[in-house]
GROMACS .gro file of C-alpha atoms in nm:
model
  428
    1MET     CA    1 -10.453  16.909  -0.147
    2VAL     CA    2 -10.592  16.668   0.017
    3ARG     CA    3 -10.851  16.606  -0.299
    4TRP     CA    4 -10.517  16.565  -0.468
    5ILE     CA    5 -10.419  16.282  -0.201
    6ALA     CA    6 -10.700  16.094  -0.197
    7GLY     CA    7 -10.718  16.048  -0.560
    8ILE     CA    8 -10.371  15.896  -0.500
    9ASN     CA    9 -10.396  15.503  -0.606
   10PRO     CA   10 -10.406  15.278  -0.345
   11GLU     CA   11 -10.014  15.077  -0.399
   12SER     CA   12  -9.875  15.373  -0.496
   13PHE     CA   13  -9.480  15.487  -0.381
   14VAL     CA   14  -9.560  15.861  -0.167
   15VAL     CA   15  -9.288  15.986   0.086
   16ILE     CA   16  -9.448  16.239   0.292
   17GLU     CA   17  -9.313  16.549   0.546
   18ALA     CA   18  -9.552  16.494   0.847
   19GLY     CA   19  -9.502  16.636   1.185
   20VAL     CA   20  -9.660  16.349   1.512
   21GLN     CA   21  -9.855  16.452   1.763
   22ARG     CA   22 -10.164  16.269   1.967
   23PRO     CA   23 -10.510  16.229   1.818
   24ILE     CA   24 -10.846  16.348   2.000
   25GLU     CA   25 -10.925  16.019   2.056
   26PRO     CA   26 -10.744  15.633   1.981
   27VAL     CA   27 -10.707  15.500   1.573
   28LYS     CA   28 -10.908  15.244   1.513
   29ARG     CA   29 -10.799  14.936   1.277
   30CYS     CA   30 -10.445  15.054   1.348
   31ARG     CA   31 -10.137  14.889   1.546
   32VAL     CA   32 -10.024  15.229   1.605
   33SER     CA   33 -10.346  15.397   1.832
   34ASN     CA   34 -10.211  15.615   1.996
   35PHE     CA   35 -10.050  15.871   1.708
   36GLU     CA   36 -10.100  16.002   1.392
   37LEU     CA   37  -9.946  16.209   1.125
   38ARG     CA   38  -9.966  16.558   1.048
   39ILE     CA   39  -9.891  16.577   0.691
   40THR     CA   40  -9.734  16.951   0.549
   41ARG     CA   41  -9.568  16.741   0.244
   42CYS     CA   42  -9.722  16.449  -0.004
   43TYR     CA   43  -9.488  16.347  -0.290
   44LEU     CA   44  -9.606  16.095  -0.598
   45LEU     CA   45  -9.234  15.892  -0.687
   46ALA     CA   46  -9.462  15.555  -0.842
   47PRO     CA   47  -9.811  15.587  -0.909
   48ALA     CA   48 -10.002  15.279  -0.888
   49PRO     CA   49 -10.248  15.122  -1.172
   50VAL     CA   50 -10.574  15.181  -1.106
   51ILE     CA   51 -10.691  14.896  -1.093
   52LEU     CA   52 -10.455  14.644  -0.875
   53GLY     CA   53 -10.433  14.242  -0.922
   54MET     CA   54 -10.507  14.177  -0.672
   55THR     CA   55 -10.574  14.392  -0.319
   56LEU     CA   56 -10.368  14.419  -0.006
   57ALA     CA   57 -10.695  14.369   0.177
   58ALA     CA   58 -10.760  14.062   0.003
   59ALA     CA   59 -10.340  13.939   0.004
   60ASN     CA   60 -10.401  14.038   0.413
   61ARG     CA   61 -10.667  13.705   0.399
   62PRO     CA   62 -10.627  13.344   0.484
   63VAL     CA   63 -10.503  13.101   0.143
   64VAL     CA   64 -10.724  12.844   0.125
   65ASP     CA   65 -10.732  12.721  -0.302
   66PHE     CA   66 -10.355  12.571  -0.354
   67ASN     CA   67 -10.475  12.434  -0.679
   68ASP     CA   68 -10.271  12.552  -0.935
   69GLU     CA   69 -10.450  12.475  -1.240
   70VAL     CA   70 -10.653  12.777  -1.419
   71ILE     CA   71 -11.045  12.673  -1.464
   72GLY     CA   72 -11.205  12.896  -1.606
   73ALA     CA   73 -11.180  13.356  -1.563
   74LYS     CA   74 -11.289  13.358  -1.196
   75ALA     CA   75 -10.990  13.088  -1.120
   76GLY     CA   76 -10.850  13.197  -0.802
   77VAL     CA   77 -11.161  13.335  -0.633
   78ARG     CA   78 -11.397  13.027  -0.469
   79GLU     CA   79 -11.725  13.173  -0.557
   80GLU     CA   80 -11.881  13.141  -0.221
   81GLU     CA   81 -11.636  13.410  -0.098
   82GLU     CA   82 -11.757  13.633  -0.344
   83THR     CA   83 -12.109  13.714  -0.127
   84ASP     CA   84 -11.807  13.707   0.191
   85LYS     CA   85 -11.974  14.036   0.402
   86GLU     CA   86 -11.676  14.045   0.635
   87GLY     CA   87 -11.450  14.198   0.353
   88PRO     CA   88 -11.311  14.112   0.019
   89PRO     CA   89 -11.256  13.792  -0.158
   90ALA     CA   90 -11.031  13.573  -0.055
   91ALA     CA   91 -10.782  13.481  -0.330
   92SER     CA   92 -10.626  13.128  -0.437
   93MET     CA   93 -10.279  13.044  -0.412
   94LEU     CA   94 -10.255  13.130  -0.821
   95VAL     CA   95 -10.370  13.468  -0.786
   96HIS     CA   96 -10.087  13.511  -0.475
   97LEU     CA   97  -9.841  13.461  -0.710
   98ASP     CA   98  -9.988  13.607  -1.038
   99ASN     CA   99  -9.916  13.872  -0.803
  100ILE     CA  100  -9.637  13.837  -0.638
  101ALA     CA  101  -9.509  14.211  -0.542
  102MET     CA  102  -9.903  14.219  -0.339
  103HIS     CA  103  -9.853  13.862  -0.175
  104LYS     CA  104  -9.533  14.031  -0.063
  105ARG     CA  105  -9.665  14.329   0.059
  106ALA     CA  106  -9.930  14.134   0.255
  107PRO     CA  107  -9.788  14.149   0.647
  108VAL     CA  108  -9.846  13.795   0.743
  109GLN     CA  109  -9.612  13.714   0.450
  110GLN     CA  110  -9.349  13.935   0.593
  111ALA     CA  111  -9.405  13.744   0.939
  112ILE     CA  112  -9.357  13.451   0.772
  113ALA     CA  113  -9.035  13.528   0.585
  114ASP     CA  114  -8.832  13.653   0.832
  115ILE     CA  115  -8.931  13.426   1.066
  116ARG     CA  116  -8.787  13.113   0.769
  117MET     CA  117  -8.471  13.327   0.754
  118GLU     CA  118  -8.411  13.377   1.138
  119MET     CA  119  -8.433  12.886   1.150
  120LYS     CA  120  -8.178  12.946   0.925
  121HIS     CA  121  -7.937  13.142   1.083
  122LEU     CA  122  -8.085  12.950   1.405
  123PHE     CA  123  -7.963  12.631   1.260
  124ARG     CA  124  -7.636  12.758   1.118
  125SER     CA  125  -7.541  12.980   1.446
  126TYR     CA  126  -7.666  12.612   1.667
  127LEU     CA  127  -7.389  12.404   1.477
  128LYS     CA  128  -7.129  12.695   1.411
  129ALA     CA  129  -7.167  12.681   1.821
  130ARG     CA  130  -7.050  12.303   1.814
  131GLY     CA  131  -6.756  12.253   1.577
  132PHE     CA  132  -6.981  12.228   1.230
  133LYS     CA  133  -6.790  12.349   0.925
  134GLU     CA  134  -7.041  12.500   0.641
  135PHE     CA  135  -6.958  12.324   0.272
  136GLU     CA  136  -7.133  12.424  -0.016
  137PRO     CA  137  -7.264  12.092  -0.218
  138PRO     CA  138  -7.317  12.133  -0.591
  139SER     CA  139  -7.672  12.144  -0.773
  140LEU     CA  140  -7.526  11.998  -1.082
  141LEU     CA  141  -7.512  11.627  -1.166
  142ALA     CA  142  -7.474  11.360  -1.403
  143GLN     CA  143  -7.800  11.191  -1.317
  144HIS     CA  144  -8.168  11.225  -1.169
  145LEU     CA  145  -8.309  11.527  -1.279
  146LYS     CA  146  -8.233  11.624  -1.670
  147VAL     CA  147  -8.124  12.011  -1.770
  148ALA     CA  148  -7.965  12.128  -2.045
  149ALA     CA  149  -7.627  12.238  -2.036
  150MET     CA  150  -7.337  12.329  -2.211
  151PHE     CA  151  -7.132  12.040  -2.364
  152SER     CA  152  -7.325  11.769  -2.202
  153GLU     CA  153  -7.658  11.676  -2.015
  154ALA     CA  154  -7.674  11.728  -1.631
  155PHE     CA  155  -7.926  11.695  -1.377
  156LEU     CA  156  -8.061  11.922  -1.060
  157ALA     CA  157  -7.930  11.722  -0.745
  158GLN     CA  158  -8.253  11.543  -0.493
  159SER     CA  159  -8.012  11.548  -0.197
  160PRO     CA  160  -7.694  11.648  -0.086
  161GLN     CA  161  -7.606  11.296   0.098
  162PHE     CA  162  -7.316  11.198  -0.103
  163TYR     CA  163  -7.174  11.540  -0.079
  164LYS     CA  164  -7.206  11.507   0.274
  165GLN     CA  165  -7.003  11.185   0.305
  166PHE     CA  166  -6.738  11.272   0.075
  167GLU     CA  167  -6.679  11.621   0.328
  168ILE     CA  168  -6.632  11.339   0.651
  169ALA     CA  169  -6.422  11.090   0.368
  170GLY     CA  170  -6.217  11.390   0.344
  171GLY     CA  171  -6.096  11.464   0.689
  172ARG     CA  172  -6.422  11.725   0.873
  173LYS     CA  173  -6.559  11.578   1.141
  174ARG     CA  174  -6.933  11.759   1.149
  175VAL     CA  175  -7.019  11.976   0.830
  176PHE     CA  176  -7.358  12.157   0.738
  177SER     CA  177  -7.469  12.305   0.438
  178ILE     CA  178  -7.801  12.507   0.333
  179ALA     CA  179  -7.885  12.441  -0.032
  180PRO     CA  180  -8.166  12.429  -0.284
  181VAL     CA  181  -8.271  12.073  -0.342
  182PHE     CA  182  -8.481  11.938  -0.651
  183ARG     CA  183  -8.732  11.652  -0.635
  184ALA     CA  184  -8.875  11.526  -0.953
  185GLU     CA  185  -9.200  11.356  -0.791
  186ASN     CA  186  -9.542  11.453  -0.966
  187SER     CA  187  -9.662  11.605  -0.585
  188ASN     CA  188  -9.898  11.802  -0.608
  189THR     CA  189  -9.998  11.784  -0.256
  190PRO     CA  190  -9.935  12.065   0.069
  191ARG     CA  191  -9.630  11.843   0.155
  192HIS     CA  192  -9.418  11.924  -0.162
  193MET     CA  193  -9.269  12.100  -0.345
  194THR     CA  194  -9.025  12.069  -0.704
  195GLU     CA  195  -8.770  12.213  -0.523
  196PHE     CA  196  -8.719  12.316  -0.145
  197THR     CA  197  -8.433  12.437   0.088
  198GLY     CA  198  -8.226  12.149   0.293
  199LEU     CA  199  -8.061  12.207   0.600
  200ASP     CA  200  -7.862  11.886   0.636
  201LEU     CA  201  -7.554  11.787   0.877
  202GLU     CA  202  -7.288  11.535   0.889
  203MET     CA  203  -7.101  11.429   1.157
  204GLU     CA  204  -6.833  11.168   1.272
  205ILE     CA  205  -6.982  10.901   1.477
  206ARG     CA  206  -6.758  10.859   1.843
  207HIS     CA  207  -6.929  10.611   1.953
  208ASP     CA  208  -7.285  10.523   1.842
  209TYR     CA  209  -7.537  10.676   1.643
  210SER     CA  210  -7.740  10.861   1.933
  211GLU     CA  211  -7.519  11.110   1.906
  212VAL     CA  212  -7.631  11.233   1.580
  213LEU     CA  213  -7.974  11.183   1.705
  214TYR     CA  214  -7.938  11.377   2.021
  215LEU     CA  215  -7.736  11.695   1.813
  216LEU     CA  216  -8.042  11.669   1.536
  217GLU     CA  217  -8.286  11.686   1.837
  218GLY     CA  218  -8.100  11.976   1.983
  219VAL     CA  219  -8.117  12.173   1.683
  220LEU     CA  220  -8.437  12.165   1.625
  221LEU     CA  221  -8.574  12.190   2.000
  222TYR     CA  222  -8.314  12.590   2.007
  223ILE     CA  223  -8.547  12.642   1.655
  224PHE     CA  224  -8.825  12.656   1.807
  225ARG     CA  225  -8.780  12.737   2.180
  226GLN     CA  226  -8.593  13.047   2.031
  227VAL     CA  227  -8.807  13.168   1.717
  228HIS     CA  228  -9.136  13.096   1.997
  229ARG     CA  229  -8.923  13.410   2.228
  230ILE     CA  230  -8.815  13.626   1.943
  231PHE     CA  231  -9.117  13.579   1.688
  232LYS     CA  232  -9.387  13.631   1.968
  233ASP     CA  233  -9.583  13.916   1.768
  234GLU     CA  234  -9.531  13.727   1.436
  235ILE     CA  235  -9.689  13.440   1.541
  236GLU     CA  236  -9.944  13.577   1.656
  237LEU     CA  237  -9.981  13.768   1.375
  238VAL     CA  238  -9.995  13.460   1.152
  239ARG     CA  239 -10.223  13.219   1.385
  240SER     CA  240 -10.455  13.559   1.326
  241LEU     CA  241 -10.503  13.450   0.975
  242TYR     CA  242 -10.420  13.038   1.038
  243PRO     CA  243 -10.555  12.967   1.326
  244SER     CA  244 -10.321  12.701   1.566
  245SER     CA  245 -10.320  12.551   1.899
  246GLU     CA  246  -9.978  12.617   2.097
  247ILE     CA  247  -9.697  12.444   1.991
  248LEU     CA  248  -9.599  12.165   2.284
  249LEU     CA  249  -9.238  12.116   2.342
  250PRO     CA  250  -9.122  11.851   2.530
  251GLU     CA  251  -8.949  12.000   2.933
  252PRO     CA  252  -8.594  11.913   2.968
  253GLY     CA  253  -8.604  11.550   3.030
  254GLN     CA  254  -8.879  11.442   2.922
  255LYS     CA  255  -8.748  11.411   2.565
  256VAL     CA  256  -9.016  11.089   2.387
  257ARG     CA  257  -8.831  10.813   2.193
  258LEU     CA  258  -9.030  10.551   2.025
  259THR     CA  259  -8.871  10.270   1.825
  260PHE     CA  260  -9.062  10.181   1.511
  261THR     CA  261  -9.145   9.919   1.725
  262GLN     CA  262  -9.321  10.042   1.935
  263ALA     CA  263  -9.504  10.378   1.749
  264GLN     CA  264  -9.604  10.081   1.525
  265GLN     CA  265  -9.792   9.902   1.834
  266LEU     CA  266  -9.902  10.209   1.975
  267LEU     CA  267 -10.152  10.271   1.666
  268ARG     CA  268 -10.244   9.915   1.711
  269GLU     CA  269 -10.399   9.925   2.015
  270GLU     CA  270 -10.498  10.275   2.050
  271GLY     CA  271 -10.546  10.414   1.734
  272PRO     CA  272 -10.819  10.453   1.519
  273ALA     CA  273 -10.962  10.119   1.317
  274GLU     CA  274 -10.841  10.122   1.032
  275PHE     CA  275 -10.436  10.100   1.157
  276ARG     CA  276 -10.560   9.829   1.365
  277HIS     CA  277 -10.334   9.596   1.153
  278VAL     CA  278  -9.997   9.742   1.041
  279ARG     CA  279  -9.740   9.607   1.023
  280ASP     CA  280  -9.354   9.645   1.217
  281ASP     CA  281  -9.232   9.621   0.806
  282GLU     CA  282  -9.367   9.856   0.612
  283ASP     CA  283  -9.313  10.266   0.609
  284MET     CA  284  -9.614  10.482   0.756
  285THR     CA  285  -9.848  10.642   0.569
  286THR     CA  286  -9.905  11.030   0.570
  287PRO     CA  287 -10.235  10.929   0.769
  288GLN     CA  288 -10.116  10.708   1.014
  289GLU     CA  289  -9.814  10.951   1.099
  290LYS     CA  290 -10.085  11.216   1.179
  291ALA     CA  291 -10.294  10.967   1.371
  292LEU     CA  292  -9.972  10.888   1.562
  293GLY     CA  293  -9.910  11.252   1.636
  294ALA     CA  294 -10.237  11.328   1.829
  295LEU     CA  295 -10.145  10.999   2.006
  296VAL     CA  296  -9.842  11.105   2.138
  297ARG     CA  297 -10.037  11.468   2.242
  298GLN     CA  298 -10.233  11.357   2.391
  299LYS     CA  299  -9.965  11.071   2.614
  300PHE     CA  300  -9.720  11.288   2.650
  301ASN     CA  301  -9.819  11.652   2.645
  302THR     CA  302  -9.599  11.759   2.301
  303ASP     CA  303  -9.601  11.775   1.984
  304PHE     CA  304  -9.256  11.708   1.881
  305TYR     CA  305  -9.130  11.314   1.888
  306VAL     CA  306  -8.909  11.096   1.774
  307VAL     CA  307  -8.947  10.728   1.610
  308ASP     CA  308  -8.666  10.517   1.600
  309LYS     CA  309  -8.525  10.192   1.408
  310PHE     CA  310  -8.687  10.218   1.047
  311PRO     CA  311  -8.711   9.867   0.899
  312GLU     CA  312  -8.430   9.850   0.633
  313THR     CA  313  -8.685   9.798   0.388
  314ALA     CA  314  -8.844  10.198   0.434
  315ARG     CA  315  -8.481  10.318   0.431
  316PRO     CA  316  -8.195  10.388   0.126
  317PHE     CA  317  -7.936  10.179   0.094
  318TYR     CA  318  -7.689  10.383   0.287
  319ALA     CA  319  -7.879  10.331   0.546
  320LYS     CA  320  -7.652  10.119   0.787
  321LEU     CA  321  -7.819   9.815   0.994
  322ASP     CA  322  -7.892   9.774   1.358
  323ASP     CA  323  -7.606   9.482   1.429
  324THR     CA  324  -7.831   9.338   1.702
  325THR     CA  325  -8.056   9.257   1.369
  326ALA     CA  326  -7.819   9.219   1.129
  327ALA     CA  327  -7.704   8.955   1.205
  328GLY     CA  328  -7.773   8.635   1.481
  329SER     CA  329  -8.176   8.755   1.455
  330ALA     CA  330  -8.411   8.506   1.452
  331LYS     CA  331  -8.517   8.357   1.087
  332GLY     CA  332  -8.858   8.600   0.989
  333ALA     CA  333  -8.766   8.876   1.192
  334VAL     CA  334  -8.763   9.228   1.099
  335LYS     CA  335  -8.416   9.385   1.012
  336VAL     CA  336  -8.384   9.769   1.184
  337THR     CA  337  -8.204  10.033   1.100
  338ASN     CA  338  -8.023  10.271   1.297
  339ALA     CA  339  -8.247  10.572   1.094
  340PHE     CA  340  -8.499  10.808   1.240
  341ASP     CA  341  -8.739  11.039   1.176
  342MET     CA  342  -8.875  11.362   1.398
  343PHE     CA  343  -9.225  11.461   1.347
  344LEU     CA  344  -9.393  11.820   1.453
  345GLN     CA  345  -9.762  11.800   1.501
  346GLY     CA  346  -9.818  11.382   1.329
  347GLN     CA  347  -9.582  11.526   1.055
  348GLU     CA  348  -9.225  11.452   0.962
  349ILE     CA  349  -9.000  11.727   0.924
  350LEU     CA  350  -8.659  11.525   0.961
  351SER     CA  351  -8.514  11.174   0.865
  352GLY     CA  352  -8.150  11.101   0.955
  353GLY     CA  353  -7.959  10.807   1.090
  354GLN     CA  354  -7.590  10.621   1.067
  355ARG     CA  355  -7.463  10.553   0.739
  356ILE     CA  356  -7.257  10.222   0.579
  357ASN     CA  357  -6.900  10.341   0.608
  358HIS     CA  358  -6.702  10.027   0.485
  359PRO     CA  359  -6.730  10.004   0.052
  360ASP     CA  360  -6.784   9.576   0.077
  361GLU     CA  361  -7.067   9.616   0.300
  362LEU     CA  362  -7.254   9.911   0.128
  363GLU     CA  363  -7.209   9.783  -0.239
  364ALA     CA  364  -7.366   9.448  -0.014
  365ARG     CA  365  -7.657   9.659   0.042
  366ILE     CA  366  -7.671   9.874  -0.246
  367ARG     CA  367  -7.742   9.508  -0.452
  368ALA     CA  368  -7.960   9.448  -0.220
  369LYS     CA  369  -8.189   9.691  -0.275
  370GLY     CA  370  -8.191   9.598  -0.657
  371ILE     CA  371  -7.977   9.855  -0.747
  372ASP     CA  372  -7.646   9.795  -0.952
  373PRO     CA  373  -7.313   9.916  -0.734
  374ALA     CA  374  -7.171  10.030  -1.155
  375SER     CA  375  -7.438  10.235  -1.249
  376PRO     CA  376  -7.401  10.586  -1.315
  377GLY     CA  377  -7.373  10.798  -0.984
  378ILE     CA  378  -7.381  10.483  -0.760
  379ASP     CA  379  -7.021  10.364  -0.868
  380GLY     CA  380  -6.858  10.721  -0.809
  381TYR     CA  381  -7.004  10.712  -0.480
  382VAL     CA  382  -6.894  10.357  -0.371
  383GLN     CA  383  -6.513  10.448  -0.488
  384VAL     CA  384  -6.460  10.703  -0.258
  385PHE     CA  385  -6.517  10.449   0.009
  386ARG     CA  386  -6.223  10.248  -0.159
  387GLN     CA  387  -5.992  10.563  -0.142
  388VAL     CA  388  -5.941  10.601   0.191
  389GLY     CA  389  -6.059  10.449   0.517
  390VAL     CA  390  -6.373  10.617   0.628
  391PRO     CA  391  -6.497  10.689   1.017
  392PRO     CA  392  -6.814  10.580   1.097
  393HIS     CA  393  -7.060  10.824   1.070
  394GLY     CA  394  -7.441  10.995   1.066
  395GLY     CA  395  -7.672  11.233   0.951
  396GLY     CA  396  -7.993  11.405   0.848
  397GLY     CA  397  -8.181  11.679   0.622
  398ILE     CA  398  -8.433  11.887   0.746
  399GLY     CA  399  -8.669  12.092   0.479
  400LEU     CA  400  -8.645  12.415   0.583
  401ASP     CA  401  -9.008  12.446   0.463
  402ARG     CA  402  -9.193  12.221   0.587
  403ILE     CA  403  -9.022  12.320   1.033
  404VAL     CA  404  -9.147  12.663   0.912
  405ALA     CA  405  -9.529  12.504   0.768
  406TRP     CA  406  -9.579  12.296   1.027
  407TYR     CA  407  -9.401  12.487   1.290
  408LEU     CA  408  -9.683  12.789   1.247
  409GLY     CA  409  -9.986  12.519   1.159
  410LEU     CA  410 -10.014  12.652   0.795
  411PRO     CA  411 -10.237  12.497   0.537
  412SER     CA  412  -9.951  12.410   0.292
  413VAL     CA  413  -9.591  12.479   0.233
  414HIS     CA  414  -9.627  12.692  -0.035
  415LEU     CA  415  -9.651  12.973   0.255
  416ALA     CA  416  -9.396  12.891   0.392
  417ALA     CA  417  -9.153  12.943   0.023
  418TYR     CA  418  -9.030  13.269  -0.113
  419TYR     CA  419  -9.120  13.141  -0.493
  420PRO     CA  420  -9.261  12.807  -0.490
  421ARG     CA  421  -9.236  12.574  -0.772
  422THR     CA  422  -9.476  12.273  -0.816
  423PRO     CA  423  -9.465  12.058  -1.110
  424ARG     CA  424  -9.718  12.237  -1.294
  425ARG     CA  425  -9.583  12.611  -1.097
  426LEU     CA  426  -9.240  12.760  -1.261
  427LEU     CA  427  -9.358  13.155  -1.254
  428PRO     CA  428  -9.276  13.414  -1.125
   0.00000   0.00000   0.00000
């Protein structure tokens, strides 16, 4: 029996009958070290192949290569790692995805998946407790990413933005959605995917847009604090493979909120030399965001913060201008919006703000952005605001994959997705 069991290929599916007993000495290299199984019967239900495309030991090592291109016969294994004496070669993301079942059997991937699902649940429960109603935006539209349709052209949704606003126009006061989002950008970076899960919300504004900012700030901090409380073991497991520092969150009443101008000034005065001349009318680059995150952590002892009042040049046409700069401002002064981003460890995880709710103002802003209000997709959007009087409103969008990845300190959002999609990858 022992000889037969020893011949079963690794990763086969078996059923055993056994008694639980104390070992003579603690079992090494096992999480449960004070108990062992005394096997009396073993059944082989589904044998695994003799040679695996990727072993569980390799799947349990950190992924360091996220290149989608296959180069040579040994693509997926770094040459220097083939002689690594501490364990088996580390596989690339390409090899992981080509061996998706083994990829998912790795405890670290299961930990990441559990945290991801909990973040989605926490987002939904927090909003429902505050009167938000869930809705389902469509994924097929009349513009954006072209796909084959039954009788006519159809396109994949790049954002549920318009549909969130249609819900507000339709009489809902607070709505949210959890849905796939698609992007046509040829971005082959650890920060981007062509498909990701969006956590979106929109709400009626009673007094001013800070209501939106505070609520979005609240839902993110709630998610991060609950995950830290519930998933201590899983976070420790992830960090054993992908080392990262403990996330610093602001103490109650000590949230960090900077205006865009203040953030740029901080970079000019205390940031790296290459940012001495950053401008208040240009959007931040990724290196700027990371440098700002390091400064905020150093000065305010937090990794989570808000940058508010983005310049209108860095925001879409539906962003509401700040009334104090939209009219009567000094000539040449930078026009800013009631729009903000939220950051974690120097990386953007949310964009939000107040939207334009008056059709004439909306049409003027669309023209100012060089877009024809009568163009396909835009004309129908504007017409909704002419059908009824739409209340002041605002909202925000969160990339679920990003908040999982950046919270856990992962090197790529691809590790946070179930089946990552990139410009070069559509399988499995």
